[in-house]
mmCIF file of C-alpha atoms and ligand atoms in Angstrom:
data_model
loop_
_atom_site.group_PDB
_atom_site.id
_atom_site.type_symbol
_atom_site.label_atom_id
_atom_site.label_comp_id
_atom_site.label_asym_id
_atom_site.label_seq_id
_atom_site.Cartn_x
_atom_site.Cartn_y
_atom_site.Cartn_z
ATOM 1 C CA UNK A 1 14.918 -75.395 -7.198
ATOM 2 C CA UNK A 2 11.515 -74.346 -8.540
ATOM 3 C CA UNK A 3 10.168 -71.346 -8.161
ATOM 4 C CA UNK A 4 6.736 -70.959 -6.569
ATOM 5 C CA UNK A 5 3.911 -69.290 -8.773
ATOM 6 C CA UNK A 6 3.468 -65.829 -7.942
ATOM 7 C CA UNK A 7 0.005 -65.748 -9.696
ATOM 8 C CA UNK A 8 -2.433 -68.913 -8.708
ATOM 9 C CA UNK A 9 -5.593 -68.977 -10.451
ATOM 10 C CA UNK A 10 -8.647 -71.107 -9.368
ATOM 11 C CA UNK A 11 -11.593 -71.574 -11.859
ATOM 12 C CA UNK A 12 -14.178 -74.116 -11.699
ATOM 13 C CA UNK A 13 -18.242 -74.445 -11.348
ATOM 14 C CA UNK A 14 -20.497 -73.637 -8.428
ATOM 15 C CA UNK A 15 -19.410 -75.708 -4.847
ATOM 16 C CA UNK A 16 -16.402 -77.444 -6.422
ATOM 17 C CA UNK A 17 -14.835 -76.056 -3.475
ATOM 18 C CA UNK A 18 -12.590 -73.102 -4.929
ATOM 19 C CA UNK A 19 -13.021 -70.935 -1.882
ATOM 20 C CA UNK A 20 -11.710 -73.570 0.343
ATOM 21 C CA UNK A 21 -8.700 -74.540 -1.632
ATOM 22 C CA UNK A 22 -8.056 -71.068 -2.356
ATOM 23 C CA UNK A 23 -7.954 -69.803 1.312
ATOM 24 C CA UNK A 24 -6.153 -72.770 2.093
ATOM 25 C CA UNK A 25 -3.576 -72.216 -0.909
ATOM 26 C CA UNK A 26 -3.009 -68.586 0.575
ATOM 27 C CA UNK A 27 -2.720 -69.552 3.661
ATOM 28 C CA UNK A 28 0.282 -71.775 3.272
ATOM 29 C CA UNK A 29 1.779 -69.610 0.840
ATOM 30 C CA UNK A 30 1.224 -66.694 2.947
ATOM 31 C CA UNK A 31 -0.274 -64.772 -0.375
ATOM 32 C CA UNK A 32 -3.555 -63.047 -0.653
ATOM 33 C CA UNK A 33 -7.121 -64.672 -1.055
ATOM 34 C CA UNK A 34 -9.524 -63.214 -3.493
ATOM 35 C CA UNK A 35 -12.739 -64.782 -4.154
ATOM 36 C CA UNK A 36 -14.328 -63.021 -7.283
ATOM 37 C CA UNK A 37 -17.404 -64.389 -6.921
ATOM 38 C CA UNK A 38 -18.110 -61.877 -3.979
ATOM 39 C CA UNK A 39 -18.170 -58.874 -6.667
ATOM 40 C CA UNK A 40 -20.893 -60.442 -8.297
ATOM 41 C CA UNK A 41 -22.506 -61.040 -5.068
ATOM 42 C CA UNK A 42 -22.142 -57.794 -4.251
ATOM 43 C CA UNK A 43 -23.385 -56.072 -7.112
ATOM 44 C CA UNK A 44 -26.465 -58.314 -7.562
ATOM 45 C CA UNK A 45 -27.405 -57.407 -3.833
ATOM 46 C CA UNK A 46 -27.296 -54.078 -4.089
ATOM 47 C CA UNK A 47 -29.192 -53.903 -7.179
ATOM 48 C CA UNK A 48 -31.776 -55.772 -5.148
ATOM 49 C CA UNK A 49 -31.468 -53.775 -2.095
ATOM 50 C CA UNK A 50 -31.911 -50.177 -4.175
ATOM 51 C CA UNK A 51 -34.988 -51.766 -6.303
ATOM 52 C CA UNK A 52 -33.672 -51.927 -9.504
ATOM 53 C CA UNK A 53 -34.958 -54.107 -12.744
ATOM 54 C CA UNK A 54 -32.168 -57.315 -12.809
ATOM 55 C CA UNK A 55 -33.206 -57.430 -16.108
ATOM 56 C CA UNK A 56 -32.568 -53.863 -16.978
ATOM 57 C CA UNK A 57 -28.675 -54.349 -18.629
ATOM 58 C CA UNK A 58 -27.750 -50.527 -18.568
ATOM 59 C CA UNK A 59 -28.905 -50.049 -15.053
ATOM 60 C CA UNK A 60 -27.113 -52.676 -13.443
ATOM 61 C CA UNK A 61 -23.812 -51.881 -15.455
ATOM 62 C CA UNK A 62 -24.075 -48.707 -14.109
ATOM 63 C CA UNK A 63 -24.557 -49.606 -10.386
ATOM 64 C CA UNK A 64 -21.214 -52.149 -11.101
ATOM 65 C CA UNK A 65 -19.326 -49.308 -12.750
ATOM 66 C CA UNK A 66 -19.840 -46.688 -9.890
ATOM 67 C CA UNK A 67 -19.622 -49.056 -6.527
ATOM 68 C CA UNK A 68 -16.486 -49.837 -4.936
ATOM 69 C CA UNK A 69 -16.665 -53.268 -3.244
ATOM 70 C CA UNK A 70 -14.679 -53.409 -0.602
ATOM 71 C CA UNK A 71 -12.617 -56.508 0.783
ATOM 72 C CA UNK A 72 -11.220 -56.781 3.980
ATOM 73 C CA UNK A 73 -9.488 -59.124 6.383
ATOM 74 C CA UNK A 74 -12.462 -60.575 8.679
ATOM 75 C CA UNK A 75 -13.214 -58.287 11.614
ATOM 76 C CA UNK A 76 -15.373 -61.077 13.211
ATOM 77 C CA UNK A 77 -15.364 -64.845 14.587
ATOM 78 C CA UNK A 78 -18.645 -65.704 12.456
ATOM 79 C CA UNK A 79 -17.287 -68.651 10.188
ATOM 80 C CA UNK A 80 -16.245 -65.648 7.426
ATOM 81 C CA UNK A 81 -13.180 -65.766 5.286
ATOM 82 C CA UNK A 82 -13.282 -61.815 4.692
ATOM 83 C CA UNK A 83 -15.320 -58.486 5.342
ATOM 84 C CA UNK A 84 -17.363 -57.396 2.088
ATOM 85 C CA UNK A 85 -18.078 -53.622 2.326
ATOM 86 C CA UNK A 86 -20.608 -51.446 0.169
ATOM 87 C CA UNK A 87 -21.736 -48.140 1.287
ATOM 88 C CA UNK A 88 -20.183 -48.313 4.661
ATOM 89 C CA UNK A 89 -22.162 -51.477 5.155
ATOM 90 C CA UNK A 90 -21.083 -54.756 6.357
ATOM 91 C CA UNK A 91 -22.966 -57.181 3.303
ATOM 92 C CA UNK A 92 -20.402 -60.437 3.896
ATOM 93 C CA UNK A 93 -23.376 -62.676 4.675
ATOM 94 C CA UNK A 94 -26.175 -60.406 3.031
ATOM 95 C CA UNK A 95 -24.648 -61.810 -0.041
ATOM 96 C CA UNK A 96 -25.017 -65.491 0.514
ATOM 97 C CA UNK A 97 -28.679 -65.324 0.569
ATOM 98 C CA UNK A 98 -30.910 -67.604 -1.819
ATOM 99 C CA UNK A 99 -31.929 -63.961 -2.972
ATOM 100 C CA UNK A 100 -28.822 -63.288 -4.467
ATOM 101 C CA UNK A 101 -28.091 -67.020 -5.302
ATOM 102 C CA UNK A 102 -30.693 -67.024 -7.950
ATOM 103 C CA UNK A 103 -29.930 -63.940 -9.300
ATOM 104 C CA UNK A 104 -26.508 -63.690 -9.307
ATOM 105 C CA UNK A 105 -25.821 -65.711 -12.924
ATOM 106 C CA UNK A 106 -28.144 -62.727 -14.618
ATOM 107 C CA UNK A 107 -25.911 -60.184 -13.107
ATOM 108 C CA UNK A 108 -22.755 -62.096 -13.995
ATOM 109 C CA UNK A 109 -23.730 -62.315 -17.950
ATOM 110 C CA UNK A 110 -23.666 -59.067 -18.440
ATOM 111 C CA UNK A 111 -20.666 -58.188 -20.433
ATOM 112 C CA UNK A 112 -20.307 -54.343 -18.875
ATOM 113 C CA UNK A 113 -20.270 -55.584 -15.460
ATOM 114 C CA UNK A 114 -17.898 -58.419 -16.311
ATOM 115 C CA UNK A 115 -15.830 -55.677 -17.769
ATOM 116 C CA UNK A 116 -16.023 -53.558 -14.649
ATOM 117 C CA UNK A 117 -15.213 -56.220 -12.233
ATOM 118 C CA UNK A 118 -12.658 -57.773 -13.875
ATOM 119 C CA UNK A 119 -10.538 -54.678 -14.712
ATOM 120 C CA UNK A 120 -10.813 -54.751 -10.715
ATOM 121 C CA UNK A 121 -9.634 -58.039 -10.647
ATOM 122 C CA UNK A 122 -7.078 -57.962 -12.566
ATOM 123 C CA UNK A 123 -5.104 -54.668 -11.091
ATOM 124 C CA UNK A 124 -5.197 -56.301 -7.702
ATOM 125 C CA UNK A 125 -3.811 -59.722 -9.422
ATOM 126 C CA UNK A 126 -1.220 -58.191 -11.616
ATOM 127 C CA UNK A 127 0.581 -57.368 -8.060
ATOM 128 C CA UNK A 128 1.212 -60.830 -7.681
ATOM 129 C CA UNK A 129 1.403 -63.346 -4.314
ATOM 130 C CA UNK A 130 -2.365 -63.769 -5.203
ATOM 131 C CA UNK A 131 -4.556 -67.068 -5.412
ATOM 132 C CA UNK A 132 -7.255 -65.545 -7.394
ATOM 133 C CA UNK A 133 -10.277 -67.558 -7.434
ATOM 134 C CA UNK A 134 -13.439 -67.635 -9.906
ATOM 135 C CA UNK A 135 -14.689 -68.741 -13.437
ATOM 136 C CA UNK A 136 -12.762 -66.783 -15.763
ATOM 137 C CA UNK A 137 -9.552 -65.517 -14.302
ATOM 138 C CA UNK A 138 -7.163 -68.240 -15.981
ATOM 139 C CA UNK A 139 -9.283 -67.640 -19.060
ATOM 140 C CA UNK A 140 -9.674 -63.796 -19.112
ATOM 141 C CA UNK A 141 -8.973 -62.080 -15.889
ATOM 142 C CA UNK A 142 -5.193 -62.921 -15.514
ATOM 143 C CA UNK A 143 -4.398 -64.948 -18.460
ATOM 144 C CA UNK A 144 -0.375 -64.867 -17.561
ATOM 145 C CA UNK A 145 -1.350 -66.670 -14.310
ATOM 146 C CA UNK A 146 1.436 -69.059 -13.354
ATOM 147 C CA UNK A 147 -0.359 -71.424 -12.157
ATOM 148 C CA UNK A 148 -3.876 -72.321 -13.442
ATOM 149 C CA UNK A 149 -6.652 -74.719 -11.794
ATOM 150 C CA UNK A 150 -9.516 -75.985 -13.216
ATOM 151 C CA UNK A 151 -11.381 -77.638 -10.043
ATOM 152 C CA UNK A 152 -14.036 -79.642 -10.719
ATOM 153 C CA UNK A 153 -16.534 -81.965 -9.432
ATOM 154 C CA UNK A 154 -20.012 -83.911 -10.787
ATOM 155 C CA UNK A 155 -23.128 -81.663 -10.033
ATOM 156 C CA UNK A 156 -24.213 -84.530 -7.728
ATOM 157 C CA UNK A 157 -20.958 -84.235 -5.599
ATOM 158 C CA UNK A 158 -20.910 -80.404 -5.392
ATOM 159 C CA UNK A 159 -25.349 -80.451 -4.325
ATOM 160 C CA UNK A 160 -24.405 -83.451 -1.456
ATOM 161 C CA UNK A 161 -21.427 -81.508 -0.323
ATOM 162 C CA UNK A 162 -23.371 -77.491 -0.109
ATOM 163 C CA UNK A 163 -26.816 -79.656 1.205
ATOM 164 C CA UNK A 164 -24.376 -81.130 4.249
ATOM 165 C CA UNK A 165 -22.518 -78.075 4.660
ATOM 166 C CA UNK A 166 -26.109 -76.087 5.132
ATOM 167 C CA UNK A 167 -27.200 -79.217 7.856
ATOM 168 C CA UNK A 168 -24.380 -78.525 9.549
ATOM 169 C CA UNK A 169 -24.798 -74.839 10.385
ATOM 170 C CA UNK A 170 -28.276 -76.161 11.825
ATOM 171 C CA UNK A 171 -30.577 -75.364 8.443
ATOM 172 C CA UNK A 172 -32.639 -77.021 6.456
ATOM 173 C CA UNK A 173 -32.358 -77.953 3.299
ATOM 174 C CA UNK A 174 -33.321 -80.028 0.091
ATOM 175 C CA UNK A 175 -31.167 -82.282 -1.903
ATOM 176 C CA UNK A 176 -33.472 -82.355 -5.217
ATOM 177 C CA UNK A 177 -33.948 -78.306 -5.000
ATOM 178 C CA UNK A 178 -30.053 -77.941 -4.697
ATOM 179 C CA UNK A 179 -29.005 -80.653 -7.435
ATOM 180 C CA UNK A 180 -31.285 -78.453 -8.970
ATOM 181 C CA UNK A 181 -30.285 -75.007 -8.578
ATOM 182 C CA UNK A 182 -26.697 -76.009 -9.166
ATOM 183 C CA UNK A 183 -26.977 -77.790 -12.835
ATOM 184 C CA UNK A 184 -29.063 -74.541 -13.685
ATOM 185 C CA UNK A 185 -25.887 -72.255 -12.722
ATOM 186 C CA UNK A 186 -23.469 -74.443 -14.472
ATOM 187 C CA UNK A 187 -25.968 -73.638 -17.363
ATOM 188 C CA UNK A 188 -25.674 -70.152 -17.195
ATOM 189 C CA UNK A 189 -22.133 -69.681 -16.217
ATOM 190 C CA UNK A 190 -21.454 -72.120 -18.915
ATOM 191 C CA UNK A 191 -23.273 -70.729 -22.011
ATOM 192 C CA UNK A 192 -22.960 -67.161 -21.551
ATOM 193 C CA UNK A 193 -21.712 -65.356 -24.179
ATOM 194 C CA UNK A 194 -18.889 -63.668 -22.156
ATOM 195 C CA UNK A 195 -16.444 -65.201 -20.533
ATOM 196 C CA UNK A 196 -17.951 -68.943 -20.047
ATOM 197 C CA UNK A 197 -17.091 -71.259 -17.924
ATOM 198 C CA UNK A 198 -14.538 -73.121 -19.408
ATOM 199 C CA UNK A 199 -10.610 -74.697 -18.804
ATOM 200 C CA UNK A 200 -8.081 -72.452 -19.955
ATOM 201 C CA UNK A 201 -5.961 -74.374 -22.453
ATOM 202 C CA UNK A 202 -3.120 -74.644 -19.833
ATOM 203 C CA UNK A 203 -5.103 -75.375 -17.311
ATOM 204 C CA UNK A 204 -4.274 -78.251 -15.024
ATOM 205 C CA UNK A 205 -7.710 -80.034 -14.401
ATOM 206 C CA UNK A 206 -8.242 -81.235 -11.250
ATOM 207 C CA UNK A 207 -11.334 -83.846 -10.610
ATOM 208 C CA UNK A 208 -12.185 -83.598 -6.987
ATOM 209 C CA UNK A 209 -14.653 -86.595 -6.650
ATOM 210 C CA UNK A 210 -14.091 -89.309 -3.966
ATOM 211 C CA UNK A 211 -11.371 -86.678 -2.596
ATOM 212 C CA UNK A 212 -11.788 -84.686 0.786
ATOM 213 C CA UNK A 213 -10.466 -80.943 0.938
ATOM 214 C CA UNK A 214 -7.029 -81.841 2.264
ATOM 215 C CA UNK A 215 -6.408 -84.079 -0.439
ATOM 216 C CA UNK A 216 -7.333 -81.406 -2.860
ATOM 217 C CA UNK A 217 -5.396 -79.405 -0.808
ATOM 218 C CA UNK A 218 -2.096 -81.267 -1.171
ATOM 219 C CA UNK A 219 -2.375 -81.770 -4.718
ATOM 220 C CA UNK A 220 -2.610 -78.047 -5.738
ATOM 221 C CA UNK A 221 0.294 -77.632 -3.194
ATOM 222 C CA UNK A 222 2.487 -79.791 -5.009
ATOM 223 C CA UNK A 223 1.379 -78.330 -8.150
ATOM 224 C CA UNK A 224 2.688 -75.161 -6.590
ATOM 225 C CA UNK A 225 6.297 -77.629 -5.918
ATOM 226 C CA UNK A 226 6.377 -78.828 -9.570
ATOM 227 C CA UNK A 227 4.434 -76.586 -11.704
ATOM 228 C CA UNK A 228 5.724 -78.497 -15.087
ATOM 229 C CA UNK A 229 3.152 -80.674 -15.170
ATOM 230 C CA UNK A 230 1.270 -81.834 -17.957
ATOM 231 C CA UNK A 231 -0.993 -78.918 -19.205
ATOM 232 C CA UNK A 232 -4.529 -79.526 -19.233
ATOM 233 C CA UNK A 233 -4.764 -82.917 -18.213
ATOM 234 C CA UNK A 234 -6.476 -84.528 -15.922
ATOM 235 C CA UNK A 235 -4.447 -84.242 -12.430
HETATM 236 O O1 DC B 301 -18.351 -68.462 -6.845
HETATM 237 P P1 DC B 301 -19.719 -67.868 -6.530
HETATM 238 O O2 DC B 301 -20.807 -68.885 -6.405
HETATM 239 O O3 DC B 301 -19.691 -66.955 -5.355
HETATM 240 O O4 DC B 301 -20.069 -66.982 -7.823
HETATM 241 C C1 DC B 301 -21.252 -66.242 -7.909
HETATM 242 C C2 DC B 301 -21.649 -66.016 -9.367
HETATM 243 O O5 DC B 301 -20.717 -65.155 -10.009
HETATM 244 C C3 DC B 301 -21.747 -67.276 -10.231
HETATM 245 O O6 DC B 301 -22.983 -67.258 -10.920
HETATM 246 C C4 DC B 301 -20.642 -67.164 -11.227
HETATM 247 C C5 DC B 301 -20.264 -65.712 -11.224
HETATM 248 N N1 DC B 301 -18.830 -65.481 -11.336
HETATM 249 C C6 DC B 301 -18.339 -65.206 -12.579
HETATM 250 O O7 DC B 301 -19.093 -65.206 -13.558
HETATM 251 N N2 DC B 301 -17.013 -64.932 -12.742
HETATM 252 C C7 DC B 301 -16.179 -64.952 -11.683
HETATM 253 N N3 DC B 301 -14.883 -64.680 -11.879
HETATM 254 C C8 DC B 301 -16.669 -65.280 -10.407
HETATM 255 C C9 DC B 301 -18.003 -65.546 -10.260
#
C-alpha cells in the first residue's frame, strides 16, 4: 500500500483555486490548512493601517520581521476558512480588501519579508500532516514536500470564476477591471526576482480549465493514492 504524503504543497497563480483545494485536501486528510498568502495579506495591511511608505523596503521588512500573524481555527459562521490575528485584532476579512489586493505583490517582492515569512512557513510545515498552500512553497518554502501541485488555470478562467464568486456574495463587480488586475499579479508574482512564480521541477501540473472544484478535488486526492506519477507533467 502507498503511503499518503505527509507534506502537500499547493502553488499556482492568483484564483486558480488553491485555497479551495487546499481546505478541501485537509479536510479529507484530516491535516492542517495553511494558506500563505494570508501573511502577505497581513503584513501589507498593517503597513497600510500604521501609515507606512509601501515603497519604503527597510520599513516594511521590519514591520514583517517583528509581527506575529496569528492563525486560528474560525471562531465565526461568516463564510471564513480561519481567524487571522495581528495585535489582538481580528483582520481575516480586513485583508481581502481591494486595498490590500493591489498592494500586496509590492509587499510580497521584497526579499526580507519573503525571508521572514517563509522561515515561518516552513517551521510550521516541517511538522508535517500539512497542505501548505502558496507560490513558492514546492519551490522554496518546503522543497522536500511529498507531494507538489502546480494548479493552474488561463487568466480568463481564474477573472470569470473571482467576478462570479464576488456576484454571488451580492457585490458588484467588473469583468475587464478583474481580467485586468489578475494578468498584472501574475506579472509581478511571476518576474520577481525572489522566489517567482514558477513549477517546481517535480511538480505535478494540474490544468484546471473546463473542470469544477470537485473534479480538481478528486484528482489531487488520487494524487495523494498514487503519488508516482509522472513528474511535472501535465495531470
Ligand atoms: O494567494 P493570495 O492571493 O492570497 O496571495 C497574496 C499575494 O501574496 C500574492 O501577490 C502572491 C503573494 N504570495 C507569495 O508571494 N508567496 C506565497 N507563498 C503566497 C502568496
Amino acid at each position: 500500500m502507498n503511503k499518503k504524503p505527509e507534506i502537500i504543497a499547493i502553488d499556482g497563480p492568483a484564483a486558480s483555486g488553491k485555497s479551495t483545494l487546499g481546505r478541501r485536501l485537509a479536510d479529507a486528510l484530516g491535516y492542517l490548512f495553511f494558506d500563505t498568502g494570508v501573511m502577505y495579506r497581513a503584513v501589507t495591511w498593517l503597513a497600510l493601517h500604521r501609515g507606512l511608505n509601501l515603497a519604503d523596503e527597510a520599513a516594511v521588512t521590519a514591520l514583517a520581521e517583528q509581527t506575529a500573524i496569528d492563525v486560528r481555527p474560525p471562531s465565526r459562521d461568516d463564510g471564513r476558512m480561519y481567524d487571522i490575528w495581528v495585535d489582538d485584532r481580528d483582520i481575516t476579512w480586513e485583508i481581502r480588501k481591494p486595498e490590500v489586493d493591489r498592494n500586496v505583490s509590492l509587499v510580497a517582492s521584497y526579499g526580507g519579508v519573503r525571508r521572514a515569512l517563509s522561515a515561518q512557513q516552513r517551521r510550521i510545515g516541517m511538522r508535517g500532516r500539512v497542505v501548505m498552500v502558496g507560490r513558492d512553497i514546492g519551490t522554496v518554502v518546503l522543497p522536500e514536500a511529498d507531494l507538489k501541485i502546480y494548479l493552474d488555470a488561463s487568466a480568463e478562467e481564474r477573472a470569470r470564476r473571482r467576478y462570479e464568486e464576488i456576484l454571488s456574495r451580492g457585490g458588484e463587480a467588473d469583468y475587464d477591471q478583474i481580467l485586468a488586475a489578475v494578468r498584472r499579479r501574475d506579472e509581478i508574482d511571476s518576474t520577481r526576482d525572489v522566489a517567482p512564480l514558477r513549477p517546481a521541477a517535480d511538480a505535478v501540473i494540474v490544468n484546471s480549465d473546463g473542470m469544477d472544484a470537485t473534479q480538481v478535488f478528486q484528482r489531487a486526492l488520487a494524487l495523494c493514492v498514487q503519488p508516482e506519477e509522472k513528474p511535472n507533467g501535465v495531470a
